[in-house]
Structure formats: structure tokens, C-alpha cells
PDB file of C-alpha atoms in Angstrom:
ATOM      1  CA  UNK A   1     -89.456  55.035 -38.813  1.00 52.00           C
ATOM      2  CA  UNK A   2     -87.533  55.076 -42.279  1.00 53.00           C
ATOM      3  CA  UNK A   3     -84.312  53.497 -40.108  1.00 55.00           C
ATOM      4  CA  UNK A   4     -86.567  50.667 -39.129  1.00 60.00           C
ATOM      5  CA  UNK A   5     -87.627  50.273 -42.251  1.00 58.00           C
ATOM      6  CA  UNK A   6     -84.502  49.930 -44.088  1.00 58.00           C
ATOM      7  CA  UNK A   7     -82.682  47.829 -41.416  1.00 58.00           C
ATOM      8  CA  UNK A   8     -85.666  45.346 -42.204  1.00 62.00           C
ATOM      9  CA  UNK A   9     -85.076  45.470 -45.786  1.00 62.00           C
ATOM     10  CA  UNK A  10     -81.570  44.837 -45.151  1.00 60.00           C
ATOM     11  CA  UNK A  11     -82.058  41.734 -42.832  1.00 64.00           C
ATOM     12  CA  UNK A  12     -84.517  40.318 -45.592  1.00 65.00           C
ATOM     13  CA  UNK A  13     -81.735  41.116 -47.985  1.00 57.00           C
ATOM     14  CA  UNK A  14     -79.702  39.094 -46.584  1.00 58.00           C
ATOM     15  CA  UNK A  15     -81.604  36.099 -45.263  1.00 62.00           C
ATOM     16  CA  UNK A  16     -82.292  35.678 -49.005  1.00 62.00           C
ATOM     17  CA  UNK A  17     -80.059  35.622 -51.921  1.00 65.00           C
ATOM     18  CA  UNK A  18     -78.252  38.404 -51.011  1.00 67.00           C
ATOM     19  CA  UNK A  19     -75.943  36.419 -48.886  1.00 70.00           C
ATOM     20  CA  UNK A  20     -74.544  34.400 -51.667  1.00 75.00           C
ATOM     21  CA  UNK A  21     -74.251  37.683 -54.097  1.00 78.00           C
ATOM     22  CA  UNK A  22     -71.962  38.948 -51.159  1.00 74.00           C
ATOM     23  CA  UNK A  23     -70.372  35.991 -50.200  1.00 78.00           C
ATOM     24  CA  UNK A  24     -69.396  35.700 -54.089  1.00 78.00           C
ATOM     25  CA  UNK A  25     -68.190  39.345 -53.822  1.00 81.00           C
ATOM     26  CA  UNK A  26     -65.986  38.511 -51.435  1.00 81.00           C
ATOM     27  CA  UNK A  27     -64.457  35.945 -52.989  1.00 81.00           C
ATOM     28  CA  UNK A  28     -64.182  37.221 -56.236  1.00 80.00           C
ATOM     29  CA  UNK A  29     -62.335  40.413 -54.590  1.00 79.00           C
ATOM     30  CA  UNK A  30     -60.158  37.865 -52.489  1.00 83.00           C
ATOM     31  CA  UNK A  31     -59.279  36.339 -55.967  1.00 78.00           C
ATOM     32  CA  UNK A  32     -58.249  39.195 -57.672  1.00 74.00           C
ATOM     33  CA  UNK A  33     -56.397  40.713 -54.934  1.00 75.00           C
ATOM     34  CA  UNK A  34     -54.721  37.062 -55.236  1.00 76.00           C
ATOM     35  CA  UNK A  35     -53.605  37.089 -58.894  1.00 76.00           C
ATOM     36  CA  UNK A  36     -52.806  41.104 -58.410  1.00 76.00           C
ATOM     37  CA  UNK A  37     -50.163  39.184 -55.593  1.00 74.00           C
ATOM     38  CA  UNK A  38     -48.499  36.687 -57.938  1.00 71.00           C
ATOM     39  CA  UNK A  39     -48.303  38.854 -60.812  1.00 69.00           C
ATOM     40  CA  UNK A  40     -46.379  41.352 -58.937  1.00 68.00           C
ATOM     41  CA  UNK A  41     -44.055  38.964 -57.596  1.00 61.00           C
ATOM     42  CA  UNK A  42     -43.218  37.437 -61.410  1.00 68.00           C
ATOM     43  CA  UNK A  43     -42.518  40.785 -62.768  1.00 67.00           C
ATOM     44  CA  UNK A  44     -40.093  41.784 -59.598  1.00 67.00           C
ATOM     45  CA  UNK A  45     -38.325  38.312 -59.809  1.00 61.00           C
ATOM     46  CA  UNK A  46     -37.930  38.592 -63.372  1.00 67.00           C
ATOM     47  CA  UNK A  47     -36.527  42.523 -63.202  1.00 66.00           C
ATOM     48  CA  UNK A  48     -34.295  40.835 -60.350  1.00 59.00           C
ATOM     49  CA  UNK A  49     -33.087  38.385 -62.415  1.00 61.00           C
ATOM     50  CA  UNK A  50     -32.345  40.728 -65.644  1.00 64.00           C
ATOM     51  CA  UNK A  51     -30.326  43.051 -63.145  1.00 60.00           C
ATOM     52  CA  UNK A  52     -28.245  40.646 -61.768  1.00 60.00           C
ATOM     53  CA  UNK A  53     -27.402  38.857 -65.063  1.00 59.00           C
ATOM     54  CA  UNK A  54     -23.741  39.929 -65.996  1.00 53.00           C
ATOM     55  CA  UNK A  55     -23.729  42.267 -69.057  1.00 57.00           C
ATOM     56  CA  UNK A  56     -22.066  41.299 -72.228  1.00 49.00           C
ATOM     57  CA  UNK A  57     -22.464  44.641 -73.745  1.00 52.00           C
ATOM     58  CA  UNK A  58     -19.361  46.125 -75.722  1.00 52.00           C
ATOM     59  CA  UNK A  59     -17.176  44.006 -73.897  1.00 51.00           C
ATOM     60  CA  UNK A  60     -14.255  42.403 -75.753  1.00 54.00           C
ATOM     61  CA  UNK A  61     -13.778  38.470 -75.548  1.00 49.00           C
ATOM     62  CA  UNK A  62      -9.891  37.595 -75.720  1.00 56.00           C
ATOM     63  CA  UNK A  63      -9.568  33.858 -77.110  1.00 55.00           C
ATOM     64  CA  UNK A  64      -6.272  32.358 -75.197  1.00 54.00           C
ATOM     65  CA  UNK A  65      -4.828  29.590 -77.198  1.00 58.00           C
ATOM     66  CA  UNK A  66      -2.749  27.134 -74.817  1.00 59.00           C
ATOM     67  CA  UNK A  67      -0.066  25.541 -77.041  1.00 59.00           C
ATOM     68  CA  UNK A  68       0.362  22.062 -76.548  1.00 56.00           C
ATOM     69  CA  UNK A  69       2.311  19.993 -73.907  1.00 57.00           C
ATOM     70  CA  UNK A  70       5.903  19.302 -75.108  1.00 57.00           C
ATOM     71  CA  UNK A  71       6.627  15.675 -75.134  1.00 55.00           C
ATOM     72  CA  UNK A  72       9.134  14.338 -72.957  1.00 56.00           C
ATOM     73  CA  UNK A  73      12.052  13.280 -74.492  1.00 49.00           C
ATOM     74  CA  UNK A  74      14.118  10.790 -73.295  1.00 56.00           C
ATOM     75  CA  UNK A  75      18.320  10.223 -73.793  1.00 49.00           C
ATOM     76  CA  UNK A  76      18.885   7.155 -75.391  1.00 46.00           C
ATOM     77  CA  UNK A  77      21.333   5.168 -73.250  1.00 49.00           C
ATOM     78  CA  UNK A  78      24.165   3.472 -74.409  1.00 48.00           C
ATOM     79  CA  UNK A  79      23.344   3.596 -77.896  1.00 48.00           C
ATOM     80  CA  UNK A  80      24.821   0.288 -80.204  1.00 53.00           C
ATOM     81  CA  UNK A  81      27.584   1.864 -82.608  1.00 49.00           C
ATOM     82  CA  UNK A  82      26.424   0.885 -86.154  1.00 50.00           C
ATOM     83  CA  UNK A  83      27.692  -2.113 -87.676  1.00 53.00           C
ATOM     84  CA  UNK A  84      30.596  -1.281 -89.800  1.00 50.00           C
ATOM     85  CA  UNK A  85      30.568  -2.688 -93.124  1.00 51.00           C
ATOM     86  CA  UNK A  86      33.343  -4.956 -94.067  1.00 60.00           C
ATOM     87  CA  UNK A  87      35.551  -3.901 -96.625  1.00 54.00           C
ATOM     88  CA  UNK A  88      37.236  -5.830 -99.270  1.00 51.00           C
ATOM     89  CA  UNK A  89      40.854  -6.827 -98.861  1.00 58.00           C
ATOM     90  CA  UNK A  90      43.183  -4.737-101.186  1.00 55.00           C
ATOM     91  CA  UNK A  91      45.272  -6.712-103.014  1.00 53.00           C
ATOM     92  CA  UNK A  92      48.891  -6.618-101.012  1.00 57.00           C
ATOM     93  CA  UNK A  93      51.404  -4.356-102.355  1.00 50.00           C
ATOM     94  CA  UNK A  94      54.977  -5.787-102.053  1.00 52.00           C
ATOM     95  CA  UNK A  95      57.360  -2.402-101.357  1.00 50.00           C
ATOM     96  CA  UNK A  96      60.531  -2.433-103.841  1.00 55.00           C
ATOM     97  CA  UNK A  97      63.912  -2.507-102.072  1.00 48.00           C
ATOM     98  CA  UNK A  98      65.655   0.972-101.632  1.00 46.00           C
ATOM     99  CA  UNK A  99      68.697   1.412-103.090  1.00 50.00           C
ATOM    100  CA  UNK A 100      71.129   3.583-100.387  1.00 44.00           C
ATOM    101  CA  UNK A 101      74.259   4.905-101.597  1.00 50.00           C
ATOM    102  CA  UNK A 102      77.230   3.957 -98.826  1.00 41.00           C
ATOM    103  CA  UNK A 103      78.515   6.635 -96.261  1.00 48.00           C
ATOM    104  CA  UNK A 104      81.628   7.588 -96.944  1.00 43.00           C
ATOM    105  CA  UNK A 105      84.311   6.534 -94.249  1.00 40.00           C
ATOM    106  CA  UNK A 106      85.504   9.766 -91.967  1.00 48.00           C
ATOM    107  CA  UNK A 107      88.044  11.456 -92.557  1.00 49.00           C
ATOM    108  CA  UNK A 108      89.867  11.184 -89.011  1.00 40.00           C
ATOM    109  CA  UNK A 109      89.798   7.167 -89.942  1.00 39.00           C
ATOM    110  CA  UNK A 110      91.652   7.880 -93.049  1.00 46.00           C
ATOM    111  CA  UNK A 111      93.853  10.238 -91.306  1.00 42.00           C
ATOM    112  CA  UNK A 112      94.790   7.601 -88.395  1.00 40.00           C
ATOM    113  CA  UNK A 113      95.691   5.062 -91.257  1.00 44.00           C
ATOM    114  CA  UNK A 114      98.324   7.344 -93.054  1.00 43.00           C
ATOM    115  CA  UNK A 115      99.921   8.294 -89.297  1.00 39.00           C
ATOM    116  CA  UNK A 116     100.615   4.927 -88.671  1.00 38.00           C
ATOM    117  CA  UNK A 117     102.522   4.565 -92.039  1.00 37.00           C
ATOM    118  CA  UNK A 118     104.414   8.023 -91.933  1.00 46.00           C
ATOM    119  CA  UNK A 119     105.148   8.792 -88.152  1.00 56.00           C
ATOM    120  CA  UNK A 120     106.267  12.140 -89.065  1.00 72.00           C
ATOM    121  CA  UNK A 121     102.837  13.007 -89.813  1.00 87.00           C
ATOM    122  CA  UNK A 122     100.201  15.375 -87.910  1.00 96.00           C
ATOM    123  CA  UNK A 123      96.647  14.346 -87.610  1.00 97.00           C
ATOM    124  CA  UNK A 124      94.112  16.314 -85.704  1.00 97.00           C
ATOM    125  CA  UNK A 125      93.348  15.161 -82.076  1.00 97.00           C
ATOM    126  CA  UNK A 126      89.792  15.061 -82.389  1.00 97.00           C
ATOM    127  CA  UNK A 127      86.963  16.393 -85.237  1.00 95.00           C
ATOM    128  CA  UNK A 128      85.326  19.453 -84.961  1.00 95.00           C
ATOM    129  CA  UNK A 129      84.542  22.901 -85.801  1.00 95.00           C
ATOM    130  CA  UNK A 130      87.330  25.989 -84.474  1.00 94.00           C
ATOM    131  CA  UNK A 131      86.245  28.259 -82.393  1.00 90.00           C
ATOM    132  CA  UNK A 132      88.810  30.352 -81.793  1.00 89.00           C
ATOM    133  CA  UNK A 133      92.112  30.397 -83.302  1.00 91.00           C
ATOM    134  CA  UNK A 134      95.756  30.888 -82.122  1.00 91.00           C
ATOM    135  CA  UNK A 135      96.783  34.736 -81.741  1.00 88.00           C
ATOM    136  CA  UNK A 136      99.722  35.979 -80.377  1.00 81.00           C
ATOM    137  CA  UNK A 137     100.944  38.800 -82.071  1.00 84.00           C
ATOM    138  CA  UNK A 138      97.694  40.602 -81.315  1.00 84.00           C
ATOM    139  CA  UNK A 139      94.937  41.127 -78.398  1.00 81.00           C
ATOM    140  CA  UNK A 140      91.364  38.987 -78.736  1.00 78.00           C
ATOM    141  CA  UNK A 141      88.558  39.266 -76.714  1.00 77.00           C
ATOM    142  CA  UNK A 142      87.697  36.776 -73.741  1.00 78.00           C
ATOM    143  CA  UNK A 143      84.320  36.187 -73.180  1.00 79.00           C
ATOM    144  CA  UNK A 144      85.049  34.090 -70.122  1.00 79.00           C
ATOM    145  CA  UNK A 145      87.213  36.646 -68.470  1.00 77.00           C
ATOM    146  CA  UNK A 146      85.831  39.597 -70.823  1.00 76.00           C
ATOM    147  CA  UNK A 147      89.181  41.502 -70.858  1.00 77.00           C
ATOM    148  CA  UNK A 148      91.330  41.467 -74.267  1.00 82.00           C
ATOM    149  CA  UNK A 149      94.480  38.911 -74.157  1.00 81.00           C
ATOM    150  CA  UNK A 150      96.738  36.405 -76.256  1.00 80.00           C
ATOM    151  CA  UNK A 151      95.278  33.122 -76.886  1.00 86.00           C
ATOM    152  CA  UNK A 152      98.665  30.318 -77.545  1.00 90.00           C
ATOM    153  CA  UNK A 153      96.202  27.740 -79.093  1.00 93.00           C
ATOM    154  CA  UNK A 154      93.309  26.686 -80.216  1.00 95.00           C
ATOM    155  CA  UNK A 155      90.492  25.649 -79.860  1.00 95.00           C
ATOM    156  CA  UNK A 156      88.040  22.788 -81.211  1.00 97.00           C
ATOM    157  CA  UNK A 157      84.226  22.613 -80.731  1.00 96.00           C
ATOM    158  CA  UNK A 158      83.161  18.913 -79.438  1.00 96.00           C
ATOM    159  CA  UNK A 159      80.757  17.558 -77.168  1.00 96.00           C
ATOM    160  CA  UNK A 160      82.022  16.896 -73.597  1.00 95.00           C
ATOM    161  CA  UNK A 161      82.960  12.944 -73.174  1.00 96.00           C
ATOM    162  CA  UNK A 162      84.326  13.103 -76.793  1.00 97.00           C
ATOM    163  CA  UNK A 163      87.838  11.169 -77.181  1.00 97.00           C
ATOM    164  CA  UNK A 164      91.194  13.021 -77.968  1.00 98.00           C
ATOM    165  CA  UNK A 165      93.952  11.617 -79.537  1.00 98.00           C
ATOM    166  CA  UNK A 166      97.470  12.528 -80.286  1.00 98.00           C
ATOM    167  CA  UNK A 167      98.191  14.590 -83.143  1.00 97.00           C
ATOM    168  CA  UNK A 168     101.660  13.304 -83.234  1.00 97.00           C
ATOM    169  CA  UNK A 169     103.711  10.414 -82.320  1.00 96.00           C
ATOM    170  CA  UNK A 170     105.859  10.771 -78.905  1.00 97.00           C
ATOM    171  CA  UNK A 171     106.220  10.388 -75.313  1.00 98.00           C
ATOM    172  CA  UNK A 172     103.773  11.959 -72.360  1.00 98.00           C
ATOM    173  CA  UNK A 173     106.182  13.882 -70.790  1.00 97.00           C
ATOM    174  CA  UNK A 174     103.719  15.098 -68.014  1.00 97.00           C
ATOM    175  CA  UNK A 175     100.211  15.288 -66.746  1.00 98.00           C
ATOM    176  CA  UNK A 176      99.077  18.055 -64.511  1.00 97.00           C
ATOM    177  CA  UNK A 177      96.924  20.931 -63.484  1.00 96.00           C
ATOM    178  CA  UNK A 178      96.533  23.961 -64.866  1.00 95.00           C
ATOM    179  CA  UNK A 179      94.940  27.135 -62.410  1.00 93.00           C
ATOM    180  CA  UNK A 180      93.634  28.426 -65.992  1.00 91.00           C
ATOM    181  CA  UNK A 181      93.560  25.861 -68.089  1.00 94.00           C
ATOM    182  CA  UNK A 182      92.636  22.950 -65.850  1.00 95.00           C
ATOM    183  CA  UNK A 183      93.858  18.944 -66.674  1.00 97.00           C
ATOM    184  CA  UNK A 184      96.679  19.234 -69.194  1.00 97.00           C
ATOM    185  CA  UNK A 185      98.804  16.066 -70.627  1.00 98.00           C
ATOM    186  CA  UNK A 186     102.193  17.330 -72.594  1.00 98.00           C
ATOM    187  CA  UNK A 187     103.679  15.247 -74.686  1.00 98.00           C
ATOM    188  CA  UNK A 188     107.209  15.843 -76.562  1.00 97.00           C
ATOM    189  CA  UNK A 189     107.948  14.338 -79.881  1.00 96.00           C
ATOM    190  CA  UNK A 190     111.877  14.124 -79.609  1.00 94.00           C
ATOM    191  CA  UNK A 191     112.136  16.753 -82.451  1.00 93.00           C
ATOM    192  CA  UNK A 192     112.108  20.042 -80.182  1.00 95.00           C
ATOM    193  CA  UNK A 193     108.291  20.152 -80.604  1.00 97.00           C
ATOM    194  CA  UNK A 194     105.630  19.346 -77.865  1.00 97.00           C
ATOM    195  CA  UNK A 195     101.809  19.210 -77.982  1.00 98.00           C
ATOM    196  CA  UNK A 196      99.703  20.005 -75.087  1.00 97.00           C
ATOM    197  CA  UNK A 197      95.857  18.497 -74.825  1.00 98.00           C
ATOM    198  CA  UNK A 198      94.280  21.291 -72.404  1.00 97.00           C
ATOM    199  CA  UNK A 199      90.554  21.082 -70.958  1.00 96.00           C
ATOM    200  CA  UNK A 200      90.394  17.377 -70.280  1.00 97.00           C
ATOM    201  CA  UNK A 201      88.034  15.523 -67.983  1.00 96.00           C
ATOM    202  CA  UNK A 202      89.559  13.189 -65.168  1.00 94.00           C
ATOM    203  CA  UNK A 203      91.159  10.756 -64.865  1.00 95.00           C
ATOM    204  CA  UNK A 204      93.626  10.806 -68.366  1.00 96.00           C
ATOM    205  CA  UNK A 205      93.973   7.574 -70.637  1.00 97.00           C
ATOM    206  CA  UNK A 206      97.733   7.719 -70.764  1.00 97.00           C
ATOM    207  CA  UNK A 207     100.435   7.829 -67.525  1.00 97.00           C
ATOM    208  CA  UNK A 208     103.759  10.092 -67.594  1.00 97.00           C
ATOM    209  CA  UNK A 209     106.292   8.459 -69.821  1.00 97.00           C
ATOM    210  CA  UNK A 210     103.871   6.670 -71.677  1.00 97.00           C
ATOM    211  CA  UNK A 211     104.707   6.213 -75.577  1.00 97.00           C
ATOM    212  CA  UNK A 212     101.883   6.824 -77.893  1.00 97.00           C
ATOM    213  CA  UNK A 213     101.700   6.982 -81.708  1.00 96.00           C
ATOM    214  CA  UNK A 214      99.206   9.370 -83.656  1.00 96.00           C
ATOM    215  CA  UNK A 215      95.938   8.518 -82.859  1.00 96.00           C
ATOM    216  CA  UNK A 216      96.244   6.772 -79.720  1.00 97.00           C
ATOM    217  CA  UNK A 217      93.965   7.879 -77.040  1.00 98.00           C
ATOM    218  CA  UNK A 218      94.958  10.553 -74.680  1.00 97.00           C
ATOM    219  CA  UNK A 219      91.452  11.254 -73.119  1.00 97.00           C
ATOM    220  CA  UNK A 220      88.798  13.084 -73.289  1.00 98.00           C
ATOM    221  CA  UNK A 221      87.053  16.564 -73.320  1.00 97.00           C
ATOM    222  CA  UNK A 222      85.733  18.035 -70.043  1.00 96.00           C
ATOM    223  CA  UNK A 223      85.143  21.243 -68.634  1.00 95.00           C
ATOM    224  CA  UNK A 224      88.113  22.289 -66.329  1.00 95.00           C
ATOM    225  CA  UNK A 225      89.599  25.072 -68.170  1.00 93.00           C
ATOM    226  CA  UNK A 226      88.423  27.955 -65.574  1.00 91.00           C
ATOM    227  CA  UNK A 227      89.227  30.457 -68.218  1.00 88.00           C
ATOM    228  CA  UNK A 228      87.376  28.914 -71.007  1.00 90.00           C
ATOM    229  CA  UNK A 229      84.050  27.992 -69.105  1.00 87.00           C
ATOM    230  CA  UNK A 230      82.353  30.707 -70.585  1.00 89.00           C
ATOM    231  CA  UNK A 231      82.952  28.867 -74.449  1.00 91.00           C
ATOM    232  CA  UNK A 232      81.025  26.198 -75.833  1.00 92.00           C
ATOM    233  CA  UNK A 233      82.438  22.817 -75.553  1.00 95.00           C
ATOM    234  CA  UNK A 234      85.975  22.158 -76.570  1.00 95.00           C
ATOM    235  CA  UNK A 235      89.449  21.090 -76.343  1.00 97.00           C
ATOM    236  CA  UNK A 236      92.235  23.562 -76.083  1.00 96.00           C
ATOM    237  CA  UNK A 237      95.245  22.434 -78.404  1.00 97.00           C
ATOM    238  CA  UNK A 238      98.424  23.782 -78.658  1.00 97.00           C
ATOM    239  CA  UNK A 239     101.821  23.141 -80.152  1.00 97.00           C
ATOM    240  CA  UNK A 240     105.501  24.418 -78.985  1.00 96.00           C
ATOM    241  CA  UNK A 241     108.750  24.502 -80.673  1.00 96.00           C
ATOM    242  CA  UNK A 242     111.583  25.252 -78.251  1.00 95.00           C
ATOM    243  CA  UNK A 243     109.403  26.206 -75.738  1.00 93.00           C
ATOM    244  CA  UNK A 244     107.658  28.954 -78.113  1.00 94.00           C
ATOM    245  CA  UNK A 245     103.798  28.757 -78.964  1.00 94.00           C
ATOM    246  CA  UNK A 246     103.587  28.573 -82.679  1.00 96.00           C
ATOM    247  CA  UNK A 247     100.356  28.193 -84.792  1.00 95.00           C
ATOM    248  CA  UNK A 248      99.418  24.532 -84.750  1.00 95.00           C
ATOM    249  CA  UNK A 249      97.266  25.224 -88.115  1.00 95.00           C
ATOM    250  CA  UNK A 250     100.732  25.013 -89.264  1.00 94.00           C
ATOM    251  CA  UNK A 251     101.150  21.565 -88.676  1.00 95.00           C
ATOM    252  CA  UNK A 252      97.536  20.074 -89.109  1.00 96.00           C
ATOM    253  CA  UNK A 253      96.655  18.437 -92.237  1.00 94.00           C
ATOM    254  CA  UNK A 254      93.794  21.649 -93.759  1.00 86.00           C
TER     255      UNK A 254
END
């Protein structure tokens, strides 16, 4: 009886206004369940958002500074040379005339002068320094044969080509060959004495029984002496009387 009762209360309820007050019920709990919804969803996205943001906390920030581009430079081709600056013409200085003192003539020209006027003089056959001198009466050494030995001469230092006279006045009593001493010419002066010119390149200036005065040419200074080859340039002179080698030192003018 009570169940009938109340389940006609309830259907009066709600063919009334109770079926707006639960209609608004509804949607006032579908409208707070709504914004319940959203807010949740703001605060997750926003707590997403703060842990995904990169952290700046005691981190150190390095500043890089880039230096700047370097400028390309380019060689400058060819470059003008600068313009020289004239400068102003010195005043010409004439140069005064030297004064040179005159060479005194040789003394081998002198020497040929006073053997044509005295025939009985001796005059050296050519100018130079001696190398080695005449020694009979002792040993020297040889540096050509290196062994000790007489040496009937002497000899005079003078560049090969170099032109020998005659030391005395005479007649070329023979040219020949010498194993040691190589081209020889002899000539004999008529008094007992000879002079040989020793050493001498080829051909002669003179023929056998040629007469020549002091100073005429004989020839000239080469290098066949076989036993002298080892010596500097020279010719071998020597002088006999009688057929014996004597000093010709003895006979030169000093």
C-alpha cells in the first residue's frame, strides 16, 4: 500500500516541476564534470611542457668569438719602376796629363851595341836568371836523373820560344844531336875557344859554316835536353878552351 503510494508521489513529482529540477541536475553535473575535463588537461599540458623545456640550470655558456675573414690580397703585377729623378750635370772635370818617367833601354841592347864595336867581346846569349851553375871539380845533384854528377855548363832560366844569340863572334862549326842534351849548335871562335848553345827547339837559325857576330841569332829555347826535362825552362850554355869545359861566368860580362 505505502509502495503504491510513493510510486504515485513520484510520478506526480515528476509530471510537475520536478522534471526540470532534474533535468537541470543533470546538466549542471554534465557541466562540471566538463570544466573538471579541461582543467585537467591544462595543468598536464603545462607540467608537459615545463618537463620537456631544456634546463639552463648551472650550466656554463662559452661565448666563441669568430675572428674576421682575412682579406684577399692580391700580387701586384708588373709593377712601374719609379720615375728616377734627373740629376744635375756635374760640371766636367778635365784629367791633368801624367807625367811617366822613360824605361830604361835593356841591358842585352846595350850589350849587342858594344859587341859589334869590340869583337873580342862576350855578351850573354840570352837574359835570364841561373839556375844552375858550372861544376866540375865537384858532384851536384840532378833532379832530372836524381843521381849526383858534373854539370860542364850552365844554365839560364827563359821561357821556351825565347831567342838565343851568340855570346861571341865566330863560325858554326856544327849542328847536331845530343842523346842527353838534345839540339846542340857549336860554334868556334878561331882563338882555341868554342861555345855550345844546348837545349834548342827545331829547326836552328844558322847552317854549319855559317859566320855570325855577337848577337846574331842562333835559335831558340826548347825542350830537348832529355837530361834536363825535369828543370824549369832554359838554355844550357857552355864554353871550351882546347877542348876543356871551363866556367863560362868567366867570360860573361857580371
Amino acid at each position: 500500500m505505502s509502495d503504491r503510494n510513493s510510486g504515485g508521489k513520484l510520478e506526480r513529482f515528476f509530471e510537475g516541476k520536478g522534471f526540470y529540477i532534474v533535468l537541470f541536475l543533470c546538466a549542471a553535473v554534465i557541466g562540471v564534470s566538463a570544466w573538471m575535463l579541461a582543467s585537467g588537461n591544462r595543468t598536464m599540458l603545462k607540467e608537459a611542457n615545463e618537463a620537456n623545456r631544456p634546463r639552463l640550470d648551472n650550466k656554463k655558456v662559452e661565448t666563441v668569438i669568430l675572428p674576421p675573414a682575412k682579406e684577399e690580397v692580391r700580387p701586384v703585377i708588373n709593377p712601374e719602376p719609379p720615375v728616377k729623378p734627373e740629376e744635375p750635370d756635374e760640371p766636367e772635370v778635365k784629367a791633368e796629363p801624367v807625367e811617366t818617367e822613360a824605361e830604361p833601354a835593356e841591358e842585352t841592347a846595350e850589350v849587342f851595341e858594344e859587341s859589334t864595336a869590340d869583337s873580342n867581346v862576350y855578351i850573354w846569349p840570352l837574359t835570364g836568371d841561373l839556375e844552375r851553375g858550372h861544376c866540375t871539380d865537384q858532384l851536384s845533384y840532378d833532379m832530372t836523373l836524381h843521381d849526383w854528377r858534373t854539370h860542364e855548363g850552365i844554365d839560364i832560366l827563359s821561357p821556351m820560344g825565347s831567342t838565343v844569340t851568340a855570346a861571341h863572334g865566330g863560325t858554326v862549326e856544327s849542328i847536331y844531336e845530343d842523346s842527353l842534351y838534345g839540339t846542340c849548335v857549336r860554334v868556334a871562335h878561331g882563338d882555341g875557344t868554342a861555345s855550345i848553345y844546348a837545349n834548342l827547339s827545331q829547326p836552328c837559325a844558322v847552317n854549319e859554316g855559317d859566320v855570325v857576330a855577337a848577337g846574331d841569332v842562333i835559335g831558340a829555347v826548347g825542350n830537348t835536353a832529355i837530361c834536363e826535362s825535369g828543370q824549369s825552362s832554359h838554355l844550357h850554355f857552355a864554353i871550351e878552351v882546347n877542348g876543356e869545359s871551363v866556367d863560362p861566368l868567366q867570360y860573361l860580362p857580371a
